mmCIF file of C-alpha atoms in Angstrom:
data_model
loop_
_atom_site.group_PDB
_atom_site.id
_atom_site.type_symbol
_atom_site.label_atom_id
_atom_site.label_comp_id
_atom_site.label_asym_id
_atom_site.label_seq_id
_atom_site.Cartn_x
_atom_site.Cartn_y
_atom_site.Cartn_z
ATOM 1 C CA UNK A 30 0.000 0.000 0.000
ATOM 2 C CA UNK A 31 1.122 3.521 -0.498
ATOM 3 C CA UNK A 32 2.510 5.589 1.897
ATOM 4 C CA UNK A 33 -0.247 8.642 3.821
ATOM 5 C CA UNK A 34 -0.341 11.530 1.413
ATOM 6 C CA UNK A 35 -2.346 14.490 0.771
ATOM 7 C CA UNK A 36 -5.154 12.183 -0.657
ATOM 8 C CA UNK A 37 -4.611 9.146 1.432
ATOM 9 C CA UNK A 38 -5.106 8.783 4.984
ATOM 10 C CA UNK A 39 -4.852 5.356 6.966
ATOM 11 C CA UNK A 40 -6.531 4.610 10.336
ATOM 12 C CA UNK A 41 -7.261 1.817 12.606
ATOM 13 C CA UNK A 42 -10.869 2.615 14.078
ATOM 14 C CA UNK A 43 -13.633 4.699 13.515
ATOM 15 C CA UNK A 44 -12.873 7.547 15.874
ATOM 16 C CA UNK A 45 -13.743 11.013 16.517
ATOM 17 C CA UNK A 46 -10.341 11.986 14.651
ATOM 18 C CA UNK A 47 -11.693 10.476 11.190
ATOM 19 C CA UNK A 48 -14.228 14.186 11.676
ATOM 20 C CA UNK A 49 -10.937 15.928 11.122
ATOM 21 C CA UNK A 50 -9.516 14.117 8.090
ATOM 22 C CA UNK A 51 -12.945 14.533 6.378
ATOM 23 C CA UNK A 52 -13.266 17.962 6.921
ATOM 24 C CA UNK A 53 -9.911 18.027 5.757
ATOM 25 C CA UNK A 54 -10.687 16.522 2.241
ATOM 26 C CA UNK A 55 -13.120 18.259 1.968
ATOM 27 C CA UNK A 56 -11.384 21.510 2.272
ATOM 28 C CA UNK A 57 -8.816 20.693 -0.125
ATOM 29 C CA UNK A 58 -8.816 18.371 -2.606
ATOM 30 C CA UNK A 59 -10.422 15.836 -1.670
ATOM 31 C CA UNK A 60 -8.858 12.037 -0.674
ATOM 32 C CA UNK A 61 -9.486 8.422 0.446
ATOM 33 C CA UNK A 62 -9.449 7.202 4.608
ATOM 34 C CA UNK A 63 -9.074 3.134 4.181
ATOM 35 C CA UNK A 64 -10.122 2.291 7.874
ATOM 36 C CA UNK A 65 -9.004 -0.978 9.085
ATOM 37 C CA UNK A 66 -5.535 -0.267 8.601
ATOM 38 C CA UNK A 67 -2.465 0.205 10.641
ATOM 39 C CA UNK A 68 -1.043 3.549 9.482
ATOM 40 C CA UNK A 69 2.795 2.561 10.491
ATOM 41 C CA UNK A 70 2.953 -0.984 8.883
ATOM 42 C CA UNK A 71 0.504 -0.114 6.133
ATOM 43 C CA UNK A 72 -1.152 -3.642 7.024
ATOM 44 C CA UNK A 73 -4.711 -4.055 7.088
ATOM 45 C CA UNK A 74 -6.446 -5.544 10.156
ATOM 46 C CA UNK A 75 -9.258 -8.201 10.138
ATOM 47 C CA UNK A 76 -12.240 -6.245 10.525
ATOM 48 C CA UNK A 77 -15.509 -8.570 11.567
ATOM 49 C CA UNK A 78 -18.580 -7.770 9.385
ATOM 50 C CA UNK A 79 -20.415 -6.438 12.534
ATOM 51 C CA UNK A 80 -17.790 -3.763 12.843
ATOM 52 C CA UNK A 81 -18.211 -2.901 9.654
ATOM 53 C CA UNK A 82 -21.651 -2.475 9.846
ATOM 54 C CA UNK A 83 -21.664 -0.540 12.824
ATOM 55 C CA UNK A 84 -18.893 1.747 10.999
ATOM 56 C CA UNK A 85 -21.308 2.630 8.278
ATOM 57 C CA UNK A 86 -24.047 3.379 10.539
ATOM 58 C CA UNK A 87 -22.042 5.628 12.563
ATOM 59 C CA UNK A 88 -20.407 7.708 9.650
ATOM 60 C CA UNK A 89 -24.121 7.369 7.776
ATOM 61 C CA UNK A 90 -25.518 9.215 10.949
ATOM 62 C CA UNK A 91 -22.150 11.568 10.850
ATOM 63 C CA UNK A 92 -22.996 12.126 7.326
ATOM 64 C CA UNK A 93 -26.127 14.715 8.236
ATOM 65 C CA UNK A 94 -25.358 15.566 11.932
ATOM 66 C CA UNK A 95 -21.260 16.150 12.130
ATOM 67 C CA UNK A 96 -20.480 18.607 9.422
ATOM 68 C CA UNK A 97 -21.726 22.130 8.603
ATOM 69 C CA UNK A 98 -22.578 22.359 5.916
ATOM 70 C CA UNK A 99 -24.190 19.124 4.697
ATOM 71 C CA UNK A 100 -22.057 17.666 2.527
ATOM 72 C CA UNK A 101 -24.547 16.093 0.115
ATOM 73 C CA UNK A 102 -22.870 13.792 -2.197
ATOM 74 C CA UNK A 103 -19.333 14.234 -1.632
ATOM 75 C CA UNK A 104 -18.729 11.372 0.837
ATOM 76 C CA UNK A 105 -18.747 8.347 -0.341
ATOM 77 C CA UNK A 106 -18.763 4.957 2.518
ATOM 78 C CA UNK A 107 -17.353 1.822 0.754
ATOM 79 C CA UNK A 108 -17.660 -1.094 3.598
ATOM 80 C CA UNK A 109 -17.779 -4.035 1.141
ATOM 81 C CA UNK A 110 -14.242 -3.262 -0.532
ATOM 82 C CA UNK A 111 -11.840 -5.128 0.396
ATOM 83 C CA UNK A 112 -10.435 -2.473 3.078
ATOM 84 C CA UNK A 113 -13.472 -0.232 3.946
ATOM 85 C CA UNK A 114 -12.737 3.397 2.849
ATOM 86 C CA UNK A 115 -14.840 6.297 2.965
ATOM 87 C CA UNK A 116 -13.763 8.565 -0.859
ATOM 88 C CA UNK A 117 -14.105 12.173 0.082
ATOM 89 C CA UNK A 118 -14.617 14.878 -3.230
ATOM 90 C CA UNK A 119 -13.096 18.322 -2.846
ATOM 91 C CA UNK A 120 -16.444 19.839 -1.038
ATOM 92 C CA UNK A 121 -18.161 23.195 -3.232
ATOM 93 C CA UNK A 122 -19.128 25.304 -0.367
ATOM 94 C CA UNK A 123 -16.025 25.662 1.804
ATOM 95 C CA UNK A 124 -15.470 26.092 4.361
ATOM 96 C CA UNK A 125 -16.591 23.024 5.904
ATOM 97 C CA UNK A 126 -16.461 22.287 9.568
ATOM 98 C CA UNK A 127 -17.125 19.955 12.244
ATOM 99 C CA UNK A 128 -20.464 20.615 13.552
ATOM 100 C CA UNK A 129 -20.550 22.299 17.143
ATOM 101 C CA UNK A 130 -16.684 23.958 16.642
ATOM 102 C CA UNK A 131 -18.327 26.686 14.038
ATOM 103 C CA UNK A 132 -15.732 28.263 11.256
ATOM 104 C CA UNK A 133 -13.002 28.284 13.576
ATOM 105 C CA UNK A 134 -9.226 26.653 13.838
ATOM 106 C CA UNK A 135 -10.996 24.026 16.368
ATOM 107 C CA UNK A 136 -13.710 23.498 13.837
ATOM 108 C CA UNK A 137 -12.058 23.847 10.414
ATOM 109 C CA UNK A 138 -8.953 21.496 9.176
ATOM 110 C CA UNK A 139 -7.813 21.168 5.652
ATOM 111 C CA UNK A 140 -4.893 18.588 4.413
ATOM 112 C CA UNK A 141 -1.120 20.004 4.353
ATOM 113 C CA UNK A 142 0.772 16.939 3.237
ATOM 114 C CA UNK A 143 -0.439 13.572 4.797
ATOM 115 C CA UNK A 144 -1.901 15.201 7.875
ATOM 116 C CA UNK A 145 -5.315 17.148 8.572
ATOM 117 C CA UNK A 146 -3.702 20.674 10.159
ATOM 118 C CA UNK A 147 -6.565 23.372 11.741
ATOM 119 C CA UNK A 148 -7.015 25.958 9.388
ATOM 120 C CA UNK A 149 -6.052 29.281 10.319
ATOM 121 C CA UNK A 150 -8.903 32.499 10.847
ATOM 122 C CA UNK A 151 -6.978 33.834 7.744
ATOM 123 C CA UNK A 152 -7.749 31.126 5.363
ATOM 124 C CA UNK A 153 -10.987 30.266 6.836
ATOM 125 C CA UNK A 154 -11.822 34.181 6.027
ATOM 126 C CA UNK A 155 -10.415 33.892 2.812
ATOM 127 C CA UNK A 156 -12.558 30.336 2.072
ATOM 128 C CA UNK A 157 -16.062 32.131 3.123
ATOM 129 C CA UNK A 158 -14.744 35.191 1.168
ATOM 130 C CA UNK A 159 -14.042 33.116 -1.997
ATOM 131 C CA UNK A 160 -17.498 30.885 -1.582
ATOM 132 C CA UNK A 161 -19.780 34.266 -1.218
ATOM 133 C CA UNK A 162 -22.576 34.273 -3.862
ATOM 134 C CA UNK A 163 -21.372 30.355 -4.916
ATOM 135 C CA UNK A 164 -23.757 28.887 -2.842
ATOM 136 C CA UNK A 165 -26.733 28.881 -5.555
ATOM 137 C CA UNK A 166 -26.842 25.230 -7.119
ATOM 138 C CA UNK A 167 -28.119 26.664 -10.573
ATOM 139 C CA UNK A 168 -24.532 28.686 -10.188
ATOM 140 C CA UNK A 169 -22.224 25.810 -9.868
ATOM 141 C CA UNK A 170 -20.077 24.580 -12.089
ATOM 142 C CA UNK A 171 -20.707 20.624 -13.051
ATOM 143 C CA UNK A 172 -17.662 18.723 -11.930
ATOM 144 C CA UNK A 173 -18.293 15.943 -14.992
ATOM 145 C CA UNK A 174 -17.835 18.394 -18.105
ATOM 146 C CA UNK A 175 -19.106 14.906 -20.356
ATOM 147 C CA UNK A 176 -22.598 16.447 -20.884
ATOM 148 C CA UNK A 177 -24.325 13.672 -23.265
ATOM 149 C CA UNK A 178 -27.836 11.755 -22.675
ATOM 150 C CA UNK A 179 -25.613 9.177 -22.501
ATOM 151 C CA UNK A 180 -23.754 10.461 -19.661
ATOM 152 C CA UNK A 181 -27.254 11.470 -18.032
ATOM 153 C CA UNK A 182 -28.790 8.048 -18.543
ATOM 154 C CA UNK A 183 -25.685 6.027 -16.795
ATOM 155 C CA UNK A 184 -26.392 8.515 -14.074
ATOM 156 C CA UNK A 185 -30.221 8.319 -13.336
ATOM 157 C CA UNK A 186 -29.623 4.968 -13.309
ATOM 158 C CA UNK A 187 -26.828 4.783 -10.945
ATOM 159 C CA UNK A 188 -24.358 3.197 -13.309
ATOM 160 C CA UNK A 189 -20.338 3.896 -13.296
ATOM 161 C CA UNK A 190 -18.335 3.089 -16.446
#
């Protein structure tokens, strides 16, 4: 397995940290957590299937109630892979922070190198700054730039290529 990166982060449980690296991807450009895993040997660990079922329930309910804002469709929980990893897309409306902690260093972490770092009140005042009047969904930008039927079929049906 690769080595912890900007885009890669390994960890062992399910654990209030895992809020930070999130938040994290989302802030920046987004990244991959692969949970199961011991981040010094790389090795994954034998995860039972009631684990991780009660991983996905946990980050499901974490999905809505943790981070502010929302972020609808840009986390992605893959428990039947091999190694369970949650994908996380570069998020549209930054900043995003943990829920509770508000846009603040305690509350706000983006990715510098292969470790989730608090962001500081200048760059989380020049994220809001930079996402003022983005926040209409007719405004944004599609991220898939392949704008065919065929493109739009695959994805009302829920197909990938």
């Amino acid at each position: 397995m690769q080595n912890e990166d900007n885009r890669i982060e390994y960890k062992r449980e399910l654990n209030s940290k895992v809020k930070r690296e999130i938040v994290s991807f989302l802030n920046t450009n987004g990244g991959t957590i692969y949970l199961g895993v011991d981040d010094e040997t790389r090795q994954p660990l034998t995860i039972s299937e009631s684990k991780r079922h009660e991983w996905e329930e946990k980050l499901s309910q974490w999905y809505t109630t943790a981070f502010y804002p929302t972020p609808f469709s840009l986390i992605e929980i893959n428990p039947n892979d091999d190694i369970f990893n949650i994908k996380v897309k570069p998020g549209r409306h930054k900043p995003y922070a943990i829920n509770g902690e508000g846009f603040t260093p305690q509350g706000v972490y983006v990715r510098n190198g292969s470790s989730a770092v608090k962001a500081s009140n200048e760059l989380i005042k020049r994220m809001i700054q930079q996402n003022q009047g983005n926040d209409e969904f007719d405004s944004e930008q599609s991220t898939n730039q392949i704008l065919t039927f065929v493109e739009l079929e695959k994805t009302a049906l829920g197909k990938k290529d």
